[in-house]
Amino acid sequence: MATQDQILVALAPELASEDADTRALFLELAGARTGTAYGDNRDQAVALLAAHMMTMRGRNGLGGVVTSEKEGDLSRTYAQTSSANPAPLSATSYGQELLVLRDGCIFGPRTTLDE
């Protein structure tokens, strides 16, 4: 069974060059924000959220999907987040994959009883 770090590197190979401690930190942060409702897909959900967070960090928090990129005299254009899908996760392909994964899970109503 693959570790969360192995899944992260497989899904986002450009992040493999990041320091292992940095990847571990982002995986820990993502793990704290990812519940158990993903079931067997939880490790993948954690890796996708970590990849999303790391990608957004690389953009200095600028959102939107990259719509164009130029190498000489670097130029990068980001799409505006549509009002139909305002979720911050839609700003990266990793976040979008996490939304697809989330939509495939059944999140039933939950209640707690104080006894």
N, CA, C and O atoms as CSV, one atom per row, in Angstrom:
chain,resi,resn,atom,element,x,y,z
A,1,MET,N,N,0.845,-1.180,0.000
A,1,MET,CA,C,0.000,0.000,0.000
A,1,MET,C,C,0.891,1.244,0.000
A,1,MET,O,O,1.852,1.335,0.765
A,2,ALA,N,N,0.560,2.187,-0.860
A,2,ALA,CA,C,1.363,3.399,-1.005
A,2,ALA,C,C,1.150,4.350,0.168
A,2,ALA,O,O,0.060,4.436,0.734
A,3,THR,N,N,2.208,5.053,0.511
A,3,THR,CA,C,2.112,6.067,1.560
A,3,THR,C,C,1.512,7.340,0.963
A,3,THR,O,O,1.439,7.486,-0.257
A,4,GLN,N,N,1.090,8.246,1.818
A,4,GLN,CA,C,0.558,9.524,1.346
A,4,GLN,C,C,1.615,10.277,0.545
A,4,GLN,O,O,1.289,10.918,-0.454
A,5,ASP,N,N,2.866,10.209,0.964
A,5,ASP,CA,C,3.929,10.900,0.241
A,5,ASP,C,C,4.126,10.287,-1.145
A,5,ASP,O,O,4.323,11.016,-2.117
A,6,GLN,N,N,4.075,8.978,-1.247
A,6,GLN,CA,C,4.207,8.328,-2.551
A,6,GLN,C,C,3.048,8.714,-3.473
A,6,GLN,O,O,3.246,8.926,-4.669
A,7,ILE,N,N,1.849,8.802,-2.915
A,7,ILE,CA,C,0.683,9.210,-3.700
A,7,ILE,C,C,0.845,10.654,-4.149
A,7,ILE,O,O,0.559,10.986,-5.299
A,8,LEU,N,N,1.304,11.519,-3.240
A,8,LEU,CA,C,1.525,12.929,-3.573
A,8,LEU,C,C,2.487,13.066,-4.743
A,8,LEU,O,O,2.210,13.801,-5.691
A,9,VAL,N,N,3.603,12.371,-4.685
A,9,VAL,CA,C,4.616,12.452,-5.747
A,9,VAL,C,C,4.097,11.843,-7.053
A,9,VAL,O,O,4.426,12.332,-8.134
A,10,ALA,N,N,3.291,10.780,-6.964
A,10,ALA,CA,C,2.737,10.165,-8.166
A,10,ALA,C,C,1.725,11.085,-8.845
A,10,ALA,O,O,1.692,11.179,-10.072
A,11,LEU,N,N,0.902,11.762,-8.048
A,11,LEU,CA,C,-0.121,12.646,-8.600
A,11,LEU,C,C,0.445,14.001,-9.023
A,11,LEU,O,O,-0.063,14.628,-9.952
A,12,ALA,N,N,1.487,14.445,-8.345
A,12,ALA,CA,C,2.077,15.767,-8.613
A,12,ALA,C,C,3.592,15.641,-8.702
A,12,ALA,O,O,4.302,16.085,-7.801
A,13,PRO,N,N,4.101,15.034,-9.790
A,13,PRO,CA,C,5.541,14.777,-9.887
A,13,PRO,C,C,6.402,16.030,-9.785
A,13,PRO,O,O,7.564,15.946,-9.388
A,14,GLU,N,N,5.855,17.185,-10.135
A,14,GLU,CA,C,6.633,18.424,-10.019
A,14,GLU,C,C,6.929,18.789,-8.565
A,14,GLU,O,O,7.801,19.616,-8.300
A,15,LEU,N,N,6.212,18.181,-7.629
A,15,LEU,CA,C,6.443,18.451,-6.210
A,15,LEU,C,C,7.470,17.499,-5.598
A,15,LEU,O,O,7.821,17.643,-4.427
A,16,ALA,N,N,7.955,16.531,-6.374
A,16,ALA,CA,C,8.946,15.574,-5.874
A,16,ALA,C,C,10.248,16.273,-5.502
A,16,ALA,O,O,10.982,15.796,-4.636
A,17,SER,N,N,10.540,17.397,-6.148
A,17,SER,CA,C,11.784,18.118,-5.850
A,17,SER,C,C,11.698,18.917,-4.551
A,17,SER,O,O,12.711,19.415,-4.059
A,18,GLU,N,N,10.504,19.038,-4.000
A,18,GLU,CA,C,10.350,19.706,-2.701
A,18,GLU,C,C,11.033,18.870,-1.621
A,18,GLU,O,O,11.083,17.643,-1.713
A,19,ASP,N,N,11.544,19.526,-0.623
A,19,ASP,CA,C,12.163,18.862,0.521
A,19,ASP,C,C,11.156,17.894,1.158
A,19,ASP,O,O,9.978,18.224,1.290
A,20,ALA,N,N,11.614,16.712,1.547
A,20,ALA,CA,C,10.739,15.702,2.156
A,20,ALA,C,C,10.058,16.222,3.408
A,20,ALA,O,O,8.902,15.883,3.665
A,21,ASP,N,N,10.756,17.047,4.202
A,21,ASP,CA,C,10.142,17.616,5.406
A,21,ASP,C,C,9.016,18.573,5.055
A,21,ASP,O,O,8.011,18.635,5.764
A,22,THR,N,N,9.172,19.315,3.974
A,22,THR,CA,C,8.122,20.241,3.530
A,22,THR,C,C,6.900,19.459,3.070
A,22,THR,O,O,5.771,19.799,3.423
A,23,ARG,N,N,7.126,18.406,2.277
A,23,ARG,CA,C,6.007,17.573,1.843
A,23,ARG,C,C,5.307,16.964,3.052
A,23,ARG,O,O,4.077,16.929,3.106
A,24,ALA,N,N,6.081,16.487,4.020
A,24,ALA,CA,C,5.500,15.883,5.228
A,24,ALA,C,C,4.660,16.895,5.995
A,24,ALA,O,O,3.600,16.551,6.517
A,25,LEU,N,N,5.123,18.133,6.068
A,25,LEU,CA,C,4.374,19.176,6.770
A,25,LEU,C,C,3.041,19.438,6.075
A,25,LEU,O,O,2.003,19.517,6.733
A,26,PHE,N,N,3.064,19.574,4.747
A,26,PHE,CA,C,1.818,19.824,4.021
A,26,PHE,C,C,0.877,18.632,4.104
A,26,PHE,O,O,-0.338,18.812,4.177
A,27,LEU,N,N,1.416,17.418,4.095
A,27,LEU,CA,C,0.575,16.231,4.268
A,27,LEU,C,C,-0.058,16.205,5.654
A,27,LEU,O,O,-1.212,15.807,5.807
A,28,GLU,N,N,0.701,16.631,6.662
A,28,GLU,CA,C,0.154,16.696,8.025
A,28,GLU,C,C,-0.965,17.733,8.104
A,28,GLU,O,O,-2.014,17.477,8.694
A,29,LEU,N,N,-0.737,18.909,7.505
A,29,LEU,CA,C,-1.762,19.957,7.497
A,29,LEU,C,C,-3.012,19.483,6.760
A,29,LEU,O,O,-4.131,19.693,7.229
A,30,ALA,N,N,-2.823,18.849,5.613
A,30,ALA,CA,C,-3.957,18.356,4.831
A,30,ALA,C,C,-4.675,17.234,5.573
A,30,ALA,O,O,-5.903,17.149,5.538
A,31,GLY,N,N,-3.917,16.380,6.238
A,31,GLY,CA,C,-4.522,15.284,7.000
A,31,GLY,C,C,-5.409,15.784,8.123
A,31,GLY,O,O,-6.441,15.183,8.421
A,32,ALA,N,N,-5.011,16.878,8.745
A,32,ALA,CA,C,-5.809,17.445,9.833
A,32,ALA,C,C,-7.120,18.037,9.322
A,32,ALA,O,O,-8.063,18.219,10.092
A,33,ARG,N,N,-7.179,18.336,8.026
A,33,ARG,CA,C,-8.380,18.945,7.443
A,33,ARG,C,C,-9.223,17.944,6.658
A,33,ARG,O,O,-10.255,18.313,6.097
A,34,THR,N,N,-8.800,16.694,6.613
A,34,THR,CA,C,-9.491,15.678,5.814
A,34,THR,C,C,-10.075,14.624,6.736
A,34,THR,O,O,-9.345,13.943,7.456
A,35,GLY,N,N,-11.371,14.497,6.712
A,35,GLY,CA,C,-12.051,13.553,7.587
A,35,GLY,C,C,-11.976,12.116,7.081
A,35,GLY,O,O,-11.357,11.836,6.055
A,36,THR,N,N,-12.606,11.227,7.806
A,36,THR,CA,C,-12.576,9.806,7.486
A,36,THR,C,C,-13.667,9.411,6.492
A,36,THR,O,O,-13.735,8.252,6.081
A,37,ALA,N,N,-14.521,10.357,6.100
A,37,ALA,CA,C,-15.630,10.038,5.196
A,37,ALA,C,C,-15.153,9.575,3.823
A,37,ALA,O,O,-15.929,8.989,3.069
A,38,TYR,N,N,-13.883,9.831,3.486
A,38,TYR,CA,C,-13.347,9.378,2.203
A,38,TYR,C,C,-13.069,7.880,2.202
A,38,TYR,O,O,-12.797,7.296,1.153
A,39,GLY,N,N,-13.137,7.268,3.362
A,39,GLY,CA,C,-12.947,5.823,3.460
A,39,GLY,C,C,-11.594,5.390,2.935
A,39,GLY,O,O,-10.559,5.922,3.338
A,40,ASP,N,N,-11.608,4.416,2.031
A,40,ASP,CA,C,-10.365,3.879,1.465
A,40,ASP,C,C,-9.613,4.912,0.621
A,40,ASP,O,O,-8.435,4.721,0.319
A,41,ASN,N,N,-10.274,5.990,0.242
A,41,ASN,CA,C,-9.645,7.034,-0.578
A,41,ASN,C,C,-9.084,8.191,0.246
A,41,ASN,O,O,-8.687,9.213,-0.314
A,42,ARG,N,N,-9.046,8.040,1.570
A,42,ARG,CA,C,-8.587,9.144,2.416
A,42,ARG,C,C,-7.151,9.551,2.103
A,42,ARG,O,O,-6.861,10.743,2.007
A,43,ASP,N,N,-6.248,8.589,1.943
A,43,ASP,CA,C,-4.851,8.937,1.649
A,43,ASP,C,C,-4.739,9.720,0.346
A,43,ASP,O,O,-3.946,10.657,0.247
A,44,GLN,N,N,-5.527,9.339,-0.648
A,44,GLN,CA,C,-5.530,10.082,-1.909
A,44,GLN,C,C,-6.083,11.485,-1.695
A,44,GLN,O,O,-5.553,12.444,-2.255
A,45,ALA,N,N,-7.132,11.621,-0.900
A,45,ALA,CA,C,-7.710,12.930,-0.615
A,45,ALA,C,C,-6.694,13.823,0.104
A,45,ALA,O,O,-6.573,15.007,-0.212
A,46,VAL,N,N,-5.975,13.263,1.056
A,46,VAL,CA,C,-4.951,14.023,1.782
A,46,VAL,C,C,-3.858,14.478,0.816
A,46,VAL,O,O,-3.427,15.630,0.862
A,47,ALA,N,N,-3.411,13.576,-0.057
A,47,ALA,CA,C,-2.353,13.911,-1.015
A,47,ALA,C,C,-2.828,15.002,-1.979
A,47,ALA,O,O,-2.077,15.928,-2.285
A,48,LEU,N,N,-4.063,14.897,-2.456
A,48,LEU,CA,C,-4.592,15.923,-3.368
A,48,LEU,C,C,-4.704,17.280,-2.683
A,48,LEU,O,O,-4.378,18.306,-3.279
A,49,LEU,N,N,-5.161,17.288,-1.436
A,49,LEU,CA,C,-5.266,18.560,-0.721
A,49,LEU,C,C,-3.874,19.148,-0.474
A,49,LEU,O,O,-3.683,20.357,-0.603
A,50,ALA,N,N,-2.910,18.307,-0.123
A,50,ALA,CA,C,-1.540,18.782,0.077
A,50,ALA,C,C,-0.974,19.345,-1.225
A,50,ALA,O,O,-0.321,20.389,-1.211
A,51,ALA,N,N,-1.215,18.669,-2.346
A,51,ALA,CA,C,-0.740,19.160,-3.646
A,51,ALA,C,C,-1.390,20.489,-3.983
A,51,ALA,O,O,-0.731,21.392,-4.498
A,52,HIS,N,N,-2.669,20.614,-3.697
A,52,HIS,CA,C,-3.380,21.879,-3.925
A,52,HIS,C,C,-2.757,22.996,-3.092
A,52,HIS,O,O,-2.475,24.081,-3.602
A,53,MET,N,N,-2.548,22.723,-1.822
A,53,MET,CA,C,-1.985,23.738,-0.919
A,53,MET,C,C,-0.575,24.136,-1.354
A,53,MET,O,O,-0.227,25.316,-1.334
A,54,MET,N,N,0.226,23.161,-1.742
A,54,MET,CA,C,1.597,23.450,-2.168
A,54,MET,C,C,1.615,24.240,-3.471
A,54,MET,O,O,2.452,25.124,-3.655
A,55,THR,N,N,0.698,23.923,-4.367
A,55,THR,CA,C,0.609,24.653,-5.634
A,55,THR,C,C,0.178,26.092,-5.386
A,55,THR,O,O,0.722,27.016,-5.990
A,56,MET,N,N,-0.791,26.286,-4.504
A,56,MET,CA,C,-1.244,27.651,-4.193
A,56,MET,C,C,-0.125,28.443,-3.523
A,56,MET,O,O,0.010,29.644,-3.754
A,57,ARG,N,N,0.671,27.782,-2.701
A,57,ARG,CA,C,1.808,28.461,-2.075
A,57,ARG,C,C,2.783,28.939,-3.143
A,57,ARG,O,O,3.323,30.041,-3.040
A,58,GLY,N,N,3.012,28.127,-4.160
A,58,GLY,CA,C,3.904,28.485,-5.249
A,58,GLY,C,C,3.394,29.648,-6.079
A,58,GLY,O,O,4.170,30.325,-6.753
A,59,ARG,N,N,2.089,29.881,-6.030
A,59,ARG,CA,C,1.472,30.997,-6.756
A,59,ARG,C,C,1.321,32.233,-5.873
A,59,ARG,O,O,0.709,33.223,-6.272
A,60,ASN,N,N,1.877,32.164,-4.689
A,60,ASN,CA,C,1.737,33.266,-3.729
A,60,ASN,C,C,0.280,33.562,-3.441
A,60,ASN,O,O,-0.099,34.718,-3.252
A,61,GLY,N,N,-0.545,32.512,-3.406
A,61,GLY,CA,C,-1.953,32.672,-3.067
A,61,GLY,C,C,-2.836,33.108,-4.215
A,61,GLY,O,O,-4.044,33.253,-4.025
A,62,LEU,N,N,-2.282,33.325,-5.407
A,62,LEU,CA,C,-3.108,33.724,-6.542
A,62,LEU,C,C,-3.937,32.545,-6.999
A,62,LEU,O,O,-3.412,31.444,-7.168
A,63,GLY,N,N,-5.221,32.760,-7.199
A,63,GLY,CA,C,-6.115,31.672,-7.537
A,63,GLY,C,C,-6.367,31.544,-9.018
A,63,GLY,O,O,-5.848,32.310,-9.829
A,64,GLY,N,N,-7.168,30.567,-9.348
A,64,GLY,CA,C,-7.543,30.331,-10.724
A,64,GLY,C,C,-6.656,29.310,-11.398
A,64,GLY,O,O,-5.494,29.129,-11.033
A,65,VAL,N,N,-7.222,28.649,-12.387
A,65,VAL,CA,C,-6.488,27.678,-13.178
A,65,VAL,C,C,-5.563,28.437,-14.116
A,65,VAL,O,O,-5.941,29.483,-14.643
A,66,VAL,N,N,-4.356,27.926,-14.331
A,66,VAL,CA,C,-3.435,28.559,-15.270
A,66,VAL,C,C,-4.009,28.373,-16.673
A,66,VAL,O,O,-4.198,27.243,-17.123
A,67,THR,N,N,-4.288,29.487,-17.370
A,67,THR,CA,C,-4.857,29.409,-18.715
A,67,THR,C,C,-3.812,29.606,-19.793
A,67,THR,O,O,-4.001,29.163,-20.926
A,68,SER,N,N,-2.711,30.264,-19.460
A,68,SER,CA,C,-1.616,30.390,-20.421
A,68,SER,C,C,-0.320,30.617,-19.665
A,68,SER,O,O,-0.308,31.131,-18.546
A,69,GLU,N,N,0.778,30.217,-20.313
A,69,GLU,CA,C,2.081,30.341,-19.691
A,69,GLU,C,C,3.107,30.555,-20.795
A,69,GLU,O,O,3.023,29.938,-21.856
A,70,LYS,N,N,4.062,31.420,-20.546
A,70,LYS,CA,C,5.120,31.713,-21.506
A,70,LYS,C,C,6.434,31.591,-20.768
A,70,LYS,O,O,6.513,32.000,-19.610
A,71,GLU,N,N,7.457,31.055,-21.378
A,71,GLU,CA,C,8.703,30.821,-20.658
A,71,GLU,C,C,9.654,32.013,-20.698
A,71,GLU,O,O,10.114,32.454,-19.644
A,72,GLY,N,N,9.962,32.547,-21.873
A,72,GLY,CA,C,10.851,33.704,-21.952
A,72,GLY,C,C,10.172,34.927,-21.357
A,72,GLY,O,O,9.037,35.234,-21.721
A,73,ASP,N,N,10.838,35.629,-20.455
A,73,ASP,CA,C,10.206,36.728,-19.714
A,73,ASP,C,C,8.898,36.239,-19.092
A,73,ASP,O,O,7.824,36.778,-19.359
A,74,LEU,N,N,9.013,35.233,-18.280
A,74,LEU,CA,C,7.884,34.507,-17.683
A,74,LEU,C,C,6.597,35.315,-17.614
A,74,LEU,O,O,6.573,36.424,-17.082
A,75,SER,N,N,5.547,34.755,-18.149
A,75,SER,CA,C,4.228,35.362,-18.123
A,75,SER,C,C,3.229,34.255,-17.849
A,75,SER,O,O,3.239,33.234,-18.536
A,76,ARG,N,N,2.377,34.434,-16.868
A,76,ARG,CA,C,1.400,33.416,-16.492
A,76,ARG,C,C,0.052,34.091,-16.307
A,76,ARG,O,O,-0.036,35.146,-15.679
A,77,THR,N,N,-1.004,33.485,-16.855
A,77,THR,CA,C,-2.347,34.025,-16.737
A,77,THR,C,C,-3.220,33.021,-15.999
A,77,THR,O,O,-3.196,31.827,-16.298
A,78,TYR,N,N,-3.988,33.510,-15.036
A,78,TYR,CA,C,-4.890,32.665,-14.263
A,78,TYR,C,C,-6.328,33.004,-14.621
A,78,TYR,O,O,-6.675,34.169,-14.811
A,79,ALA,N,N,-7.165,31.967,-14.712
A,79,ALA,CA,C,-8.584,32.175,-14.977
A,79,ALA,C,C,-9.262,32.684,-13.715
A,79,ALA,O,O,-8.824,32.402,-12.600
A,80,GLN,N,N,-10.305,33.415,-13.904
A,80,GLN,CA,C,-11.118,33.847,-12.785
A,80,GLN,C,C,-11.972,32.670,-12.338
A,80,GLN,O,O,-12.438,31.891,-13.170
A,81,THR,N,N,-12.183,32.531,-11.032
A,81,THR,CA,C,-13.062,31.487,-10.528
A,81,THR,C,C,-14.482,31.879,-10.869
A,81,THR,O,O,-14.915,32.987,-10.551
A,82,SER,N,N,-15.216,30.980,-11.516
A,82,SER,CA,C,-16.581,31.306,-11.928
A,82,SER,C,C,-17.503,31.332,-10.720
A,82,SER,O,O,-17.251,30.680,-9.706
A,83,SER,N,N,-18.564,32.092,-10.853
A,83,SER,CA,C,-19.531,32.154,-9.758
A,83,SER,C,C,-20.276,30.833,-9.626
A,83,SER,O,O,-20.856,30.548,-8.579
A,84,ALA,N,N,-20.261,30.013,-10.701
A,84,ALA,CA,C,-20.921,28.709,-10.633
A,84,ALA,C,C,-20.139,27.736,-9.757
A,84,ALA,O,O,-20.721,26.812,-9.188
A,85,ASN,N,N,-18.833,27.935,-9.642
A,85,ASN,CA,C,-18.004,27.065,-8.817
A,85,ASN,C,C,-16.997,27.920,-8.053
A,85,ASN,O,O,-15.815,27.945,-8.396
A,86,PRO,N,N,-17.460,28.617,-7.024
A,86,PRO,CA,C,-16.581,29.540,-6.312
A,86,PRO,C,C,-15.645,28.879,-5.309
A,86,PRO,O,O,-14.903,29.568,-4.610
A,87,ALA,N,N,-15.670,27.552,-5.230
A,87,ALA,CA,C,-14.859,26.861,-4.232
A,87,ALA,C,C,-13.378,27.148,-4.450
A,87,ALA,O,O,-12.895,27.067,-5.580
A,88,PRO,N,N,-12.657,27.479,-3.394
A,88,PRO,CA,C,-11.220,27.712,-3.534
A,88,PRO,C,C,-10.481,26.507,-4.106
A,88,PRO,O,O,-9.419,26.670,-4.707
A,89,LEU,N,N,-11.013,25.318,-3.934
A,89,LEU,CA,C,-10.352,24.127,-4.467
A,89,LEU,C,C,-10.341,24.116,-5.987
A,89,LEU,O,O,-9.519,23.424,-6.588
A,90,SER,N,N,-11.224,24.857,-6.616
A,90,SER,CA,C,-11.278,24.848,-8.077
A,90,SER,C,C,-10.125,25.621,-8.705
A,90,SER,O,O,-10.002,25.650,-9.930
A,91,ALA,N,N,-9.281,26.247,-7.893
A,91,ALA,CA,C,-8.169,27.045,-8.405
A,91,ALA,C,C,-7.017,26.212,-8.943
A,91,ALA,O,O,-6.175,26.735,-9.674
A,92,THR,N,N,-6.956,24.918,-8.599
A,92,THR,CA,C,-5.892,24.050,-9.117
A,92,THR,C,C,-6.494,22.752,-9.628
A,92,THR,O,O,-7.600,22.372,-9.245
A,93,SER,N,N,-5.758,22.082,-10.491
A,93,SER,CA,C,-6.236,20.789,-10.985
A,93,SER,C,C,-6.313,19.773,-9.848
A,93,SER,O,O,-7.165,18.884,-9.866
A,94,TYR,N,N,-5.429,19.899,-8.860
A,94,TYR,CA,C,-5.454,18.968,-7.720
A,94,TYR,C,C,-6.706,19.189,-6.872
A,94,TYR,O,O,-7.332,18.233,-6.414
A,95,GLY,N,N,-7.063,20.445,-6.669
A,95,GLY,CA,C,-8.287,20.763,-5.941
A,95,GLY,C,C,-9.516,20.276,-6.689
A,95,GLY,O,O,-10.464,19.779,-6.080
A,96,GLN,N,N,-9.501,20.418,-8.015
A,96,GLN,CA,C,-10.619,19.939,-8.821
A,96,GLN,C,C,-10.748,18.421,-8.721
A,96,GLN,O,O,-11.857,17.894,-8.642
A,97,GLU,N,N,-9.616,17.721,-8.724
A,97,GLU,CA,C,-9.651,16.261,-8.559
A,97,GLU,C,C,-10.193,15.882,-7.182
A,97,GLU,O,O,-10.917,14.896,-7.047
A,98,LEU,N,N,-9.846,16.655,-6.174
A,98,LEU,CA,C,-10.369,16.401,-4.830
A,98,LEU,C,C,-11.881,16.609,-4.802
A,98,LEU,O,O,-12.595,15.851,-4.146
A,99,LEU,N,N,-12.373,17.623,-5.505
A,99,LEU,CA,C,-13.818,17.843,-5.586
A,99,LEU,C,C,-14.514,16.665,-6.262
A,99,LEU,O,O,-15.592,16.255,-5.832
A,100,VAL,N,N,-13.907,16.116,-7.320
A,100,VAL,CA,C,-14.468,14.941,-7.993
A,100,VAL,C,C,-14.486,13.748,-7.028
A,100,VAL,O,O,-15.474,13.019,-6.947
A,101,LEU,N,N,-13.388,13.565,-6.307
A,101,LEU,CA,C,-13.308,12.477,-5.332
A,101,LEU,C,C,-14.369,12.659,-4.247
A,101,LEU,O,O,-15.044,11.706,-3.857
A,102,ARG,N,N,-14.505,13.889,-3.770
A,102,ARG,CA,C,-15.502,14.200,-2.739
A,102,ARG,C,C,-16.909,13.923,-3.241
A,102,ARG,O,O,-17.737,13.373,-2.514
A,103,ASP,N,N,-17.183,14.307,-4.495
A,103,ASP,CA,C,-18.519,14.102,-5.051
A,103,ASP,C,C,-18.858,12.624,-5.191
A,103,ASP,O,O,-20.032,12.259,-5.228
A,104,GLY,N,N,-17.838,11.772,-5.270
A,104,GLY,CA,C,-18.067,10.338,-5.374
A,104,GLY,C,C,-18.318,9.671,-4.035
A,104,GLY,O,O,-18.679,8.495,-3.985
A,105,CYS,N,N,-18.131,10.406,-2.955
A,105,CYS,CA,C,-18.357,9.853,-1.621
A,105,CYS,C,C,-19.765,10.198,-1.159
A,105,CYS,O,O,-20.318,11.239,-1.517
A,106,ILE,N,N,-20.311,9.336,-0.387
A,106,ILE,CA,C,-21.628,9.586,0.182
A,106,ILE,C,C,-21.424,10.101,1.591
A,106,ILE,O,O,-20.962,9.386,2.480
A,107,PHE,N,N,-21.779,11.352,1.767
A,107,PHE,CA,C,-21.685,11.969,3.085
A,107,PHE,C,C,-23.086,12.047,3.641
A,107,PHE,O,O,-23.868,12.919,3.263
A,108,GLY,N,N,-23.399,11.142,4.532
A,108,GLY,CA,C,-24.736,11.111,5.114
A,108,GLY,C,C,-24.864,12.092,6.267
A,108,GLY,O,O,-23.864,12.614,6.761
A,109,PRO,N,N,-26.087,12.340,6.690
A,109,PRO,CA,C,-26.296,13.229,7.830
A,109,PRO,C,C,-25.676,12.612,9.087
A,109,PRO,O,O,-25.663,11.393,9.263
A,110,ARG,N,N,-25.174,13.469,9.935
A,110,ARG,CA,C,-24.550,12.995,11.166
A,110,ARG,C,C,-25.163,13.732,12.346
A,110,ARG,O,O,-25.434,14.931,12.279
A,111,THR,N,N,-25.369,13.014,13.393
A,111,THR,CA,C,-25.881,13.629,14.604
A,111,THR,C,C,-25.071,13.119,15.783
A,111,THR,O,O,-24.484,12.038,15.728
A,112,THR,N,N,-25.046,13.884,16.815
A,112,THR,CA,C,-24.425,13.439,18.046
A,112,THR,C,C,-25.443,13.581,19.164
A,112,THR,O,O,-26.253,14.508,19.177
A,113,LEU,N,N,-25.388,12.679,20.065
A,113,LEU,CA,C,-26.284,12.718,21.215
A,113,LEU,C,C,-25.468,12.907,22.470
A,113,LEU,O,O,-24.518,12.168,22.726
A,114,ASP,N,N,-25.840,13.891,23.244
A,114,ASP,CA,C,-25.180,14.103,24.528
A,114,ASP,C,C,-25.910,13.280,25.566
A,114,ASP,O,O,-27.117,13.429,25.761
A,115,GLU,N,N,-25.186,12.429,26.214
A,115,GLU,CA,C,-25.826,11.590,27.240
A,115,GLU,C,C,-25.345,11.979,28.604
A,115,GLU,O,O,-25.767,11.389,29.598
